[in-house]
Amino acid sequence: MKMGTALIYDEEMTKYKLLWVDPACKIEVPERLTVSYEALIKNGLTDRCVSVPVREATDADILLVHSEEYLEAVKKTPYMTLEDLKEFTLQYGDVYFHPNIYHCAKLAAGAALQLVDSVMTGKVRNGMALVRPPGHHSMRSAANGFCVFNNVAIAARYAKQKYGLKRVLIVDWDVHHGQGVQYCFEDDPSVLYFSWHRYEHQKFWPQLRESDYDSVGKDKGTGFNINVPWNQVGMKNSDYLSVFCHVLLPVAYEFCPDLVLVCAGFDSAIGDPEGKMCATPDIFAHLTHLLKNLAGGKLCAVLEGGYNLTSLPQSVCQTVQTLLGDPAPRPANLDGPCESALESLHCVRSAHRQYWSSLKHAADLPTSDISTKRIKLAEEEEKTENGEEETSEEVWPEPPTRVSPPIRTAVVLPDGVTCPDGCKNFSSLEDPNPETVNKLRETLFKAEDDSVALTTLSSLIALVEKMEKNEICNGLALVCDVSMAMLCLVQHAVTTPNSRVLVVCVGDEVVPSLDTDDGKTLLVQFSNKESDKQKSKYHINVCLKKGCSDVSGFTQAVLSLLLPLGYEYDPSLVLLVRMSDSGVCDGVWQQLTGLLLGLAQGRTLVLMQEAEKAWVGLTASSLLGDAAPSLGQLDAALPEDVEALERLRHRLQADWKLLQTTAPETGGGDAH
């Protein structure tokens, strides 16, 4: 990656705390910030980031979102007595004030603006601001939910005003609904706000009707507010990924933001006393990765909630490591979304299908109350009779250590093709293994004049072995026959115990027959050739009318079919094969390459025909971690492609749970 990752932190923001007894506020402590920063130091991440100093937000900055009356009231808090502060706090909900909180709140908002400036001016690629107090609950004229000024909302308005941005995406993965952000932008079509949050049918704080899935925005902003209500606790990694693949990513790519802001609350991680969710910290590596190719990589994460002092710093580290470009760990425990998550997903997609072409095929709303609503009512009756039961404390393993291989990208290129900057020319690193050469000659080659191809294939096998040993992260090869190379590599890779190879073929050429029955290989081919029937669970043909040349149809297929399949399959190696007739445009190819790097700890090997020299540079750029260029606002995919993709998804979802978008018991029907 050519540009760095900003980290913004100032110890000054730890210098306020609750000065009286308030059970609702006692979890918001200075240690939230210190443990996060200390974890970054311990893992060697602070040294790898670009340290950006904080600044105080000015009155003009704060007034982009808040009223003058509210700002003037908060300005008086440094001079208040303890009793005055308590009295002042009472007019707001679930928040506390301290003589130093006004100063810290200005620093928190200012840190978000510093981050935006650093990213928008190209000083860094992306970054994270560790701030206190958080911001997404505060409203125009009210503090709320530990929040004084709305840091991310101010940053969005500031970015639009200063840099003339036309579209900003705000992704709020905090476990609480950021109602302050929603109120700020609900009538603004230039800001797309996405929030998932614990809701439990309006029983969980902030207990707002407008936090439900059918609050989609107002006036010109209708359709630009997406709420995903979690109606039960215990959501896992599969639930989070499912919502990204089937709601957020399709809409975000269609929207095409100029900047992505993340309300990075980690109370949605396991062990948090507020969230009570079961998603492990490593999932934030994947969520971050999936956002990194939007907006040309311009991504700013700003800390919101997170109250478990173990899972919070772990989640922060996972996020920052992904921003730095480290390969994401293999995803854990992807057993498919639960029924409640599917019901929420179903409702959200139905509510937004009239606003987004990527969702227009979504099922009708369920005709009856969703199951968790019935269960919730029964639970409440039981609690009334028996009293509240104690909850057990969650235990989870330490996230896996993420070690970047010493070589990021190795290339195997024919003579005369220049090795791209930042890559290592693998063929010159070492001589081919004689045993490998003999084996290839016996099984694949009979003629003596195939020595060049033999040497290339030997190099590719050696490259894959280096990837398996974590000495090389990913690779790129120009070969005279991509089908032969693919077959050879798959046959070699599956001999390794516990290996699984995801093969993604882009183009219409006939793919050689691979043995997929044992599940050690999953083959997904994108083409315009219809297949008579699905060959097996592990051999999937995705047919698009215009093949891979239709940007909208291909992108939709990648996001809603390939990514869920890839995550659920959890390969140890990804082979991305570009056929000579692929027709895929540069930007889409780079997006596909970048997105696939989230799988298999980044172990992706790209195979291309020798004639495709023109694509070596941009493919290498994606493998090195550079963000793919924006695709522009996407038009609707061809109706026949949408129908074909839906038929395919329906056929596959019995075997592949992450393809499901409706719960088994909630068929389509009229809106309730």
XYZ file of C-alpha atoms in Angstrom:
672
model
C 0.000 0.000 0.000
C 1.418 3.321 -1.083
C -0.111 5.450 1.665
C -0.302 4.880 5.388
C -2.962 4.558 8.065
C -3.608 7.430 10.468
C -4.054 6.852 14.184
C -5.433 9.692 16.266
C -5.307 9.509 20.051
C -4.717 11.956 22.875
C -4.504 11.011 26.537
C -6.372 14.221 27.369
C -9.617 12.478 26.350
C -9.232 10.098 29.315
C -9.379 12.998 31.764
C -13.030 12.968 32.683
C -15.178 10.419 34.500
C -18.459 9.951 36.322
C -18.381 11.897 39.608
C -21.540 10.501 41.174
C -23.451 7.220 41.361
C -25.400 6.456 38.189
C -25.877 2.768 37.274
C -26.708 3.648 33.654
C -23.430 5.527 33.132
C -20.911 3.619 35.243
C -19.610 1.546 32.298
C -18.346 4.609 30.381
C -14.860 4.850 31.900
C -11.497 6.364 30.845
C -9.961 2.882 30.722
C -11.914 2.219 27.522
C -9.449 4.456 25.719
C -6.287 3.508 27.592
C -6.685 -0.268 27.163
C -7.343 0.202 23.442
C -4.265 2.345 22.925
C -2.087 0.086 25.066
C -3.187 -2.937 23.015
C -2.176 -1.136 19.818
C 1.262 -0.434 21.341
C 1.651 -4.024 22.572
C 0.862 -5.390 19.106
C 3.324 -3.032 17.423
C 0.576 -1.199 15.548
C 1.150 2.362 16.762
C 4.651 2.362 15.264
C 3.225 1.319 11.907
C 0.563 4.041 11.846
C 0.926 7.718 10.966
C 0.344 9.628 14.201
C -1.895 12.633 13.589
C -2.317 15.227 16.352
C -5.782 16.088 17.617
C -7.257 19.566 17.537
C -10.285 21.074 19.164
C -13.336 21.425 16.949
C -14.227 25.084 16.492
C -17.634 26.566 17.205
C -18.218 26.688 13.441
C -17.449 22.964 13.189
C -19.836 22.065 16.015
C -22.579 24.311 14.637
C -22.602 22.265 11.435
C -24.769 19.826 13.412
C -25.716 21.363 16.779
C -27.764 24.398 17.746
C -26.118 27.542 19.092
C -28.262 27.348 22.250
C -27.019 23.840 23.019
C -23.384 24.732 22.355
C -23.592 27.767 24.633
C -25.148 25.639 27.390
C -22.347 23.030 27.176
C -19.721 25.809 27.225
C -20.813 26.667 30.771
C -20.181 23.176 32.172
C -16.455 23.681 33.026
C -17.484 26.320 35.543
C -20.322 24.417 37.207
C -20.285 22.941 40.710
C -20.904 19.232 41.160
C -24.542 19.914 42.044
C -24.953 22.147 38.987
C -23.484 19.453 36.746
C -25.873 16.854 38.151
C -28.791 19.218 37.618
C -27.632 20.040 34.067
C -27.317 16.320 33.264
C -30.907 15.556 34.320
C -32.388 17.284 31.273
C -30.728 14.714 28.982
C -30.841 10.905 28.772
C -28.178 8.457 29.938
C -25.258 10.855 29.892
C -23.098 12.603 32.452
C -21.124 15.852 32.531
C -17.780 16.694 34.115
C -15.802 19.965 34.266
C -13.424 18.652 31.558
C -15.969 17.004 29.262
C -16.524 20.063 27.073
C -12.812 20.191 26.297
C -12.718 16.425 25.619
C -15.834 16.603 23.434
C -14.204 19.328 21.316
C -11.100 17.123 20.991
C -13.210 14.087 20.012
C -15.017 15.988 17.255
C -11.771 17.674 16.204
C -10.020 14.282 15.993
C -12.679 13.070 13.547
C -12.101 16.200 11.435
C -8.330 15.735 11.530
C -8.858 12.200 10.282
C -11.081 13.397 7.438
C -8.505 16.029 6.461
C -5.666 13.491 6.487
C -7.600 11.070 4.267
C -9.098 13.625 1.885
C -5.773 15.396 1.275
C -4.039 12.076 0.535
C -1.648 12.205 3.476
C -2.942 8.751 4.440
C -5.118 6.127 2.813
C -7.391 5.545 5.808
C -7.346 5.744 9.597
C -8.910 5.435 13.023
C -9.615 7.986 15.737
C -9.741 6.706 19.337
C -11.985 9.245 21.012
C -14.037 9.956 24.121
C -16.802 10.981 24.520
C -18.513 9.033 21.723
C -20.923 10.883 19.468
C -23.611 9.036 17.523
C -26.460 9.497 20.049
C -26.127 13.247 20.521
C -28.756 15.331 18.777
C -29.023 18.867 17.518
C -29.869 20.278 20.934
C -29.297 17.405 23.342
C -26.568 15.240 24.832
C -27.561 11.587 24.967
C -26.139 8.122 25.591
C -22.681 9.248 26.841
C -22.422 11.532 23.764
C -21.955 15.319 23.827
C -21.188 16.309 20.208
C -21.974 14.081 17.241
C -18.427 13.426 16.034
C -19.219 11.465 12.866
C -22.185 13.631 11.828
C -19.979 16.726 12.176
C -17.257 14.967 10.152
C -19.723 14.116 7.357
C -21.021 17.697 7.077
C -17.473 19.047 7.291
C -16.239 16.704 4.523
C -19.136 17.653 2.249
C -18.608 21.364 2.840
C -14.801 21.527 2.684
C -14.144 18.981 -0.060
C -17.360 19.236 -2.074
C -18.212 15.567 -1.620
C -21.442 14.494 -3.267
C -22.032 11.231 -1.389
C -20.935 10.071 2.076
C -21.608 6.609 3.528
C -21.862 6.252 7.313
C -21.669 2.664 8.604
C -22.680 2.360 12.266
C -21.798 -1.071 13.637
C -22.209 -0.011 17.281
C -24.801 -2.158 19.081
C -26.992 0.874 19.834
C -28.941 2.812 17.249
C -27.229 6.112 16.449
C -30.432 8.074 16.435
C -28.521 11.369 16.458
C -26.938 10.536 13.104
C -30.278 9.368 11.713
C -32.062 12.575 12.731
C -29.273 14.663 11.239
C -29.411 13.111 7.772
C -32.827 11.447 7.418
C -33.935 13.961 4.753
C -30.534 14.161 3.019
C -29.947 11.921 -0.035
C -26.238 12.782 -0.087
C -25.608 10.800 3.119
C -26.454 7.106 3.290
C -26.728 6.026 6.936
C -26.619 2.318 7.803
C -27.052 1.093 11.371
C -27.514 -2.314 12.907
C -28.485 -2.301 16.550
C -29.961 -4.293 19.386
C -33.669 -3.466 19.300
C -35.715 -6.376 20.653
C -38.914 -4.935 19.268
C -38.346 -1.532 20.873
C -37.591 -2.991 24.313
C -33.894 -2.068 24.221
C -32.451 1.438 24.658
C -33.058 3.981 23.188
C -36.465 2.289 22.690
C -37.435 4.355 19.664
C -40.063 3.406 17.112
C -37.899 5.060 14.458
C -35.070 2.582 15.065
C -37.038 -0.168 13.290
C -36.462 -1.408 9.743
C -39.314 0.643 8.267
C -37.726 4.013 9.153
C -36.165 4.566 5.738
C -35.653 8.342 5.745
C -37.859 11.308 4.911
C -38.648 13.514 1.908
C -35.664 13.556 -0.479
C -33.761 11.305 1.923
C -36.264 8.450 1.666
C -34.357 5.217 1.108
C -31.076 6.619 2.431
C -31.596 5.494 6.036
C -31.131 1.763 6.617
C -31.889 0.288 10.043
C -31.229 -3.389 10.768
C -32.854 -4.191 14.123
C -31.429 -7.130 16.070
C -34.488 -8.545 17.806
C -32.601 -10.978 19.987
C -29.180 -11.054 21.625
C -26.419 -13.522 20.805
C -25.864 -12.520 17.165
C -22.755 -14.129 15.695
C -20.236 -13.582 12.911
C -22.534 -15.192 10.326
C -25.329 -12.757 11.140
C -23.069 -9.738 10.685
C -21.573 -11.000 7.408
C -24.983 -11.921 6.050
C -26.277 -8.376 6.498
C -23.153 -6.937 4.870
C -23.455 -9.230 1.826
C -27.203 -8.950 1.294
C -27.972 -5.354 2.350
C -25.071 -3.012 3.002
C -22.599 -3.895 0.251
C -25.089 -4.070 -2.664
C -26.596 -0.720 -1.646
C -23.200 0.876 -0.902
C -21.801 -0.098 -4.314
C -24.947 1.243 -5.975
C -24.679 4.479 -3.951
C -20.943 4.858 -4.724
C -19.709 7.038 -1.831
C -16.845 9.514 -2.058
C -15.973 8.812 1.600
C -16.814 6.082 4.131
C -17.169 7.010 7.798
C -17.542 4.234 10.374
C -19.201 4.732 13.742
C -16.902 2.059 15.157
C -18.658 0.903 18.290
C -17.384 -2.400 19.639
C -20.210 -3.065 22.092
C -21.423 -5.295 19.234
C -18.553 -7.688 20.084
C -18.745 -10.718 22.362
C -18.676 -10.165 26.110
C -20.032 -6.632 26.045
C -22.461 -5.951 28.912
C -24.560 -3.669 26.714
C -24.723 -5.668 23.508
C -24.790 -9.261 24.775
C -23.791 -10.350 21.261
C -21.517 -13.285 20.384
C -19.570 -11.950 17.381
C -15.846 -12.428 17.975
C -13.336 -9.566 17.604
C -11.875 -10.992 14.380
C -15.151 -10.294 12.541
C -14.238 -6.597 12.574
C -11.212 -7.420 10.420
C -13.611 -8.719 7.775
C -16.170 -5.921 8.086
C -13.357 -3.389 7.678
C -11.904 -5.272 4.712
C -15.265 -5.355 2.938
C -15.539 -1.554 3.195
C -11.970 -0.829 2.080
C -12.618 -0.884 -1.668
C -15.439 1.653 -1.495
C -14.668 5.340 -2.112
C -11.241 4.489 -3.503
C -10.225 3.282 -0.045
C -11.030 6.538 1.773
C -12.231 5.140 5.089
C -12.322 6.859 8.494
C -13.234 4.821 11.593
C -14.172 6.776 14.729
C -14.585 4.991 18.061
C -18.076 4.960 19.568
C -19.087 2.381 22.220
C -17.438 -0.730 23.607
C -17.512 -1.517 27.325
C -15.840 -4.896 27.757
C -12.206 -4.052 28.461
C -11.045 -7.303 26.831
C -13.064 -7.545 23.599
C -12.871 -3.775 22.998
C -9.067 -3.563 22.583
C -9.033 -6.837 20.647
C -11.611 -5.460 18.217
C -9.770 -2.154 17.863
C -6.561 -4.025 16.991
C -8.353 -6.175 14.414
C -9.761 -3.056 12.759
C -6.465 -1.164 12.690
C -4.523 -4.168 11.374
C -6.921 -4.441 8.454
C -6.644 -0.717 7.755
C -2.860 -1.234 7.667
C -3.339 -3.953 5.050
C -2.536 -7.060 7.097
C -4.308 -10.192 5.810
C -7.522 -10.923 7.690
C -7.609 -14.108 9.801
C -9.653 -17.077 8.615
C -13.263 -16.330 9.665
C -14.447 -18.343 12.653
C -17.748 -20.164 13.268
C -19.643 -19.261 10.102
C -22.594 -21.595 10.547
C -25.197 -19.443 8.785
C -27.424 -16.649 10.117
C -29.955 -17.431 12.834
C -33.720 -17.276 12.251
C -34.093 -13.894 13.956
C -31.290 -12.347 11.868
C -32.896 -13.732 8.703
C -36.233 -12.215 9.688
C -34.613 -8.797 10.174
C -32.714 -9.183 6.899
C -35.939 -10.110 5.116
C -37.787 -7.063 6.501
C -34.972 -4.597 5.703
C -34.585 -5.828 2.132
C -38.348 -5.664 1.598
C -38.572 -2.143 3.038
C -35.801 -0.864 0.745
C -36.449 -2.745 -2.477
C -38.359 0.158 -4.024
C -35.374 2.495 -3.481
C -32.411 0.342 -4.577
C -32.236 -1.637 -7.809
C -29.846 -4.133 -6.168
C -32.661 -5.097 -3.747
C -35.648 -4.941 -6.101
C -35.844 -8.741 -6.208
C -36.267 -8.973 -2.395
C -39.188 -10.969 -1.032
C -42.422 -9.356 0.135
C -42.719 -8.517 3.818
C -43.771 -11.388 6.105
C -47.530 -11.673 6.515
C -47.457 -12.427 10.235
C -45.566 -11.313 13.338
C -41.977 -12.454 13.149
C -41.018 -15.252 15.520
C -38.873 -13.222 17.912
C -41.785 -10.892 18.617
C -43.895 -13.833 19.756
C -40.967 -15.270 21.747
C -40.233 -11.872 23.337
C -43.798 -11.554 24.614
C -43.646 -15.057 26.098
C -40.263 -14.318 27.734
C -41.586 -11.125 29.312
C -44.527 -12.981 30.829
C -42.124 -15.594 32.222
C -39.787 -12.925 33.670
C -42.736 -11.224 35.357
C -43.565 -14.494 37.081
C -40.049 -15.720 37.891
C -37.956 -12.544 38.101
C -34.889 -11.707 35.981
C -32.423 -14.555 35.554
C -28.666 -14.095 35.812
C -26.635 -14.141 32.631
C -23.439 -16.164 32.374
C -20.208 -14.467 31.347
C -19.014 -15.152 27.803
C -15.617 -16.733 27.203
C -13.846 -16.569 23.838
C -10.369 -17.363 22.564
C -7.756 -14.683 21.965
C -7.945 -13.586 18.299
C -5.332 -15.361 16.175
C -2.006 -13.584 15.763
C -1.895 -11.900 12.385
C 1.582 -12.117 10.910
C 2.163 -10.547 7.506
C 4.471 -12.658 5.341
C 7.834 -11.038 4.508
C 6.834 -10.944 0.812
C 3.429 -9.474 0.037
C 3.144 -10.274 -3.691
C 5.253 -12.587 -5.843
C 4.933 -12.801 -9.620
C 5.745 -15.482 -12.180
C 6.189 -13.685 -15.508
C 7.570 -14.651 -18.925
C 10.773 -13.082 -20.180
C 10.334 -9.512 -21.311
C 7.500 -8.651 -18.897
C 8.570 -6.139 -16.260
C 8.034 -7.029 -12.608
C 5.649 -4.406 -11.101
C 6.976 -2.127 -8.355
C 6.535 -3.639 -4.901
C 6.419 -7.242 -6.197
C 9.073 -9.951 -6.124
C 9.898 -11.863 -9.300
C 9.444 -15.390 -7.992
C 10.933 -17.323 -10.904
C 14.298 -15.739 -10.130
C 14.133 -16.579 -6.415
C 14.996 -20.236 -6.690
C 15.386 -23.188 -9.060
C 12.410 -25.530 -9.571
C 12.226 -28.666 -7.434
C 13.411 -31.634 -9.569
C 10.872 -33.948 -7.915
C 8.032 -31.587 -8.821
C 9.287 -31.300 -12.390
C 9.422 -35.094 -12.807
C 5.945 -35.536 -11.378
C 4.518 -32.909 -13.727
C 6.269 -34.483 -16.709
C 4.775 -37.865 -15.854
C 1.226 -36.665 -15.313
C 0.760 -33.688 -17.647
C 3.487 -33.552 -20.285
C 4.650 -36.138 -22.763
C 6.555 -34.028 -25.303
C 10.039 -32.676 -24.649
C 9.283 -29.224 -26.127
C 7.086 -28.235 -23.162
C 10.054 -27.287 -21.000
C 9.003 -23.618 -20.618
C 5.499 -24.551 -19.472
C 6.978 -27.205 -17.207
C 9.270 -24.674 -15.542
C 6.390 -22.191 -15.105
C 4.132 -24.778 -13.479
C 6.952 -25.895 -11.194
C 7.417 -22.286 -10.133
C 3.690 -21.940 -9.454
C 3.658 -25.019 -7.240
C 6.687 -23.721 -5.343
C 4.927 -20.355 -4.979
C 1.816 -21.987 -3.505
C 3.994 -23.936 -1.068
C 5.607 -20.659 0.066
C 2.116 -19.193 0.546
C 1.118 -22.197 2.655
C 4.191 -21.593 4.848
C 3.260 -17.893 5.203
C 6.469 -16.791 3.488
C 4.504 -15.125 0.661
C 1.002 -13.673 0.958
C -0.290 -13.729 -2.619
C 0.806 -14.051 -6.216
C 0.206 -13.370 -9.880
C 1.231 -15.452 -12.882
C 1.066 -15.068 -16.656
C 0.845 -18.541 -18.174
C 0.413 -19.943 -21.667
C -2.594 -22.076 -20.605
C -4.639 -20.950 -17.587
C -6.760 -24.123 -17.612
C -3.689 -26.339 -17.399
C -2.175 -24.180 -14.649
C -5.412 -24.204 -12.660
C -5.773 -27.981 -12.937
C -2.155 -28.534 -11.942
C -2.353 -26.228 -8.902
C -5.637 -27.663 -7.642
C -4.333 -31.216 -7.911
C -1.259 -30.214 -5.931
C -3.024 -28.075 -3.308
C -5.651 -30.645 -2.340
C -2.955 -33.130 -1.339
C -2.250 -30.970 1.707
C -4.301 -32.088 4.751
C -7.308 -29.857 5.589
C -6.807 -27.752 2.473
C -9.748 -26.247 0.592
C -9.325 -24.378 -2.683
C -11.785 -21.788 -3.964
C -11.415 -21.440 -7.741
C -13.053 -18.372 -9.289
C -13.056 -18.423 -13.094
C -13.991 -15.284 -15.004
C -14.796 -15.869 -18.676
C -16.636 -18.174 -21.072
C -13.957 -20.760 -21.863
C -14.677 -24.351 -20.924
C -13.191 -25.108 -17.518
C -11.360 -28.427 -17.205
C -13.174 -31.020 -15.161
C -12.188 -30.782 -11.505
C -13.027 -33.386 -8.895
C -15.224 -31.331 -6.577
C -17.210 -34.189 -5.036
C -14.969 -34.440 -1.974
C -15.514 -30.760 -1.104
C -11.802 -29.947 -1.258
C -12.434 -27.651 -4.231
C -15.233 -25.128 -4.791
C -15.384 -23.909 -8.404
C -17.415 -20.805 -9.258
C -17.412 -19.689 -12.912
C -18.835 -16.413 -14.227
C -19.737 -16.524 -17.924
C -22.544 -15.996 -20.430
C -22.849 -19.720 -21.096
C -25.824 -21.466 -19.557
C -25.173 -24.826 -17.992
C -27.695 -27.646 -18.426
C -27.703 -28.323 -14.712
C -25.771 -27.581 -11.579
C -22.961 -30.098 -11.589
C -22.596 -30.368 -7.799
C -22.727 -28.368 -4.602
C -19.101 -27.468 -5.266
C -19.275 -26.633 -8.990
C -21.350 -23.519 -9.566
C -21.937 -21.742 -12.874
C -23.083 -18.120 -12.672
C -24.554 -17.208 -16.045
C -24.939 -13.523 -16.959
C -26.472 -12.461 -20.293
C -23.558 -10.168 -21.155
C -21.077 -12.287 -19.267
C -18.645 -10.354 -17.109
C -18.851 -7.155 -19.160
C -22.051 -5.963 -17.435
C -20.721 -4.055 -14.418
C -23.971 -4.015 -12.417
C -24.904 -7.669 -12.944
C -21.394 -8.930 -12.285
C -20.960 -6.785 -9.160
C -24.300 -7.952 -7.789
C -23.305 -11.584 -8.396
C -19.961 -11.089 -6.633
C -21.460 -9.396 -3.570
C -24.561 -11.522 -3.011
C -23.367 -14.898 -4.331
C -19.594 -15.242 -4.483
C -18.757 -13.545 -1.172
C -21.283 -15.533 0.924
C -20.147 -18.755 -0.779
C -16.498 -17.891 -0.206
C -16.940 -16.994 3.443
C -18.984 -20.076 4.238
C -16.590 -22.375 2.344
C -13.602 -20.823 4.174
C -10.829 -21.802 1.726
C -7.161 -22.123 2.562
C -6.252 -20.902 -0.950
C -8.034 -18.819 -3.595
C -7.247 -19.230 -7.296
C -8.603 -16.352 -9.384
C -8.512 -17.309 -13.057
C -8.967 -14.701 -15.774
C -9.860 -16.281 -19.108
C -8.719 -14.512 -22.274
C -12.341 -13.782 -23.257
C -13.431 -12.517 -19.831
C -14.627 -9.086 -20.980
C -14.395 -7.813 -17.414
C -13.457 -4.136 -17.130
C -10.425 -2.912 -15.174
C -12.288 -1.473 -12.181
C -14.495 -4.525 -11.678
C -11.482 -6.842 -11.957
C -9.647 -4.850 -9.301
C -12.712 -4.843 -7.032
C -13.043 -8.614 -7.383
C -9.346 -9.159 -6.656
C -9.450 -6.869 -3.611
C -12.596 -8.410 -2.128
C -11.260 -11.972 -2.467
C -8.198 -11.027 -0.404
C -10.456 -11.179 2.675
C -10.553 -14.973 2.314
C -7.867 -17.581 3.043
C -5.724 -15.109 5.036
C -5.138 -13.240 1.788
C -3.632 -16.290 0.045
C -4.827 -15.534 -3.470
C -3.044 -16.569 -6.649
C -4.193 -14.875 -9.864
C -3.720 -16.751 -13.140
C -3.892 -14.918 -16.475
C -3.054 -15.777 -20.076
C 0.327 -14.573 -21.372
C -1.454 -12.267 -23.811
C -2.996 -10.309 -20.921
C 0.189 -8.380 -20.057
C -1.751 -5.111 -19.959
C -3.526 -6.206 -16.766
C -0.429 -7.170 -14.790
C 0.100 -3.712 -13.251
C -3.441 -3.096 -12.038
C -3.813 -6.688 -10.765
C -0.546 -6.378 -8.844
C -1.756 -3.061 -7.424
C -4.834 -4.774 -5.944
C -2.786 -7.673 -4.585
C -0.420 -5.189 -2.936
C -3.395 -3.714 -1.072
C -4.166 -0.605 -3.093
C -7.883 0.193 -3.161
C -9.741 -0.479 -6.385
C -11.078 2.527 -8.290
C -14.721 3.462 -7.778
C -17.178 1.905 -10.234
C -19.465 4.941 -10.326
C -23.132 4.826 -9.366
C -24.370 1.497 -10.685
C -27.368 1.173 -12.979
C -29.879 -1.614 -12.500
C -28.685 -5.056 -13.541
C -30.473 -6.671 -16.496
C -33.840 -8.110 -15.338
C -33.018 -11.535 -16.794
C -29.717 -11.578 -14.877
C -31.445 -10.629 -11.635
C -33.958 -13.436 -12.138
C -31.216 -15.929 -13.016
C -29.176 -14.958 -9.925
C -32.231 -15.326 -7.706
C -33.048 -18.753 -9.154
C -29.469 -19.832 -8.555
C -29.431 -18.464 -4.994
C -32.708 -20.250 -4.174
C -31.351 -23.495 -5.564
C -28.106 -23.253 -3.601
C -29.335 -21.915 -0.259
C -30.252 -25.324 1.139
C -26.549 -26.235 0.973
C -25.092 -22.760 1.580
C -26.704 -21.057 4.573
C -25.062 -17.648 4.002
C -27.070 -17.330 0.763
C -30.349 -17.234 2.695
C -32.203 -13.915 2.827
C -35.489 -15.031 4.413
C -36.250 -17.203 7.427
C -37.691 -20.665 6.678
C -41.083 -19.820 8.190
C -41.524 -16.308 6.743
C -42.551 -16.590 3.130
C -43.279 -13.554 1.007
C -46.637 -11.819 1.203
C -48.358 -8.488 1.555
C -47.006 -5.905 3.984
C -48.363 -6.207 7.519
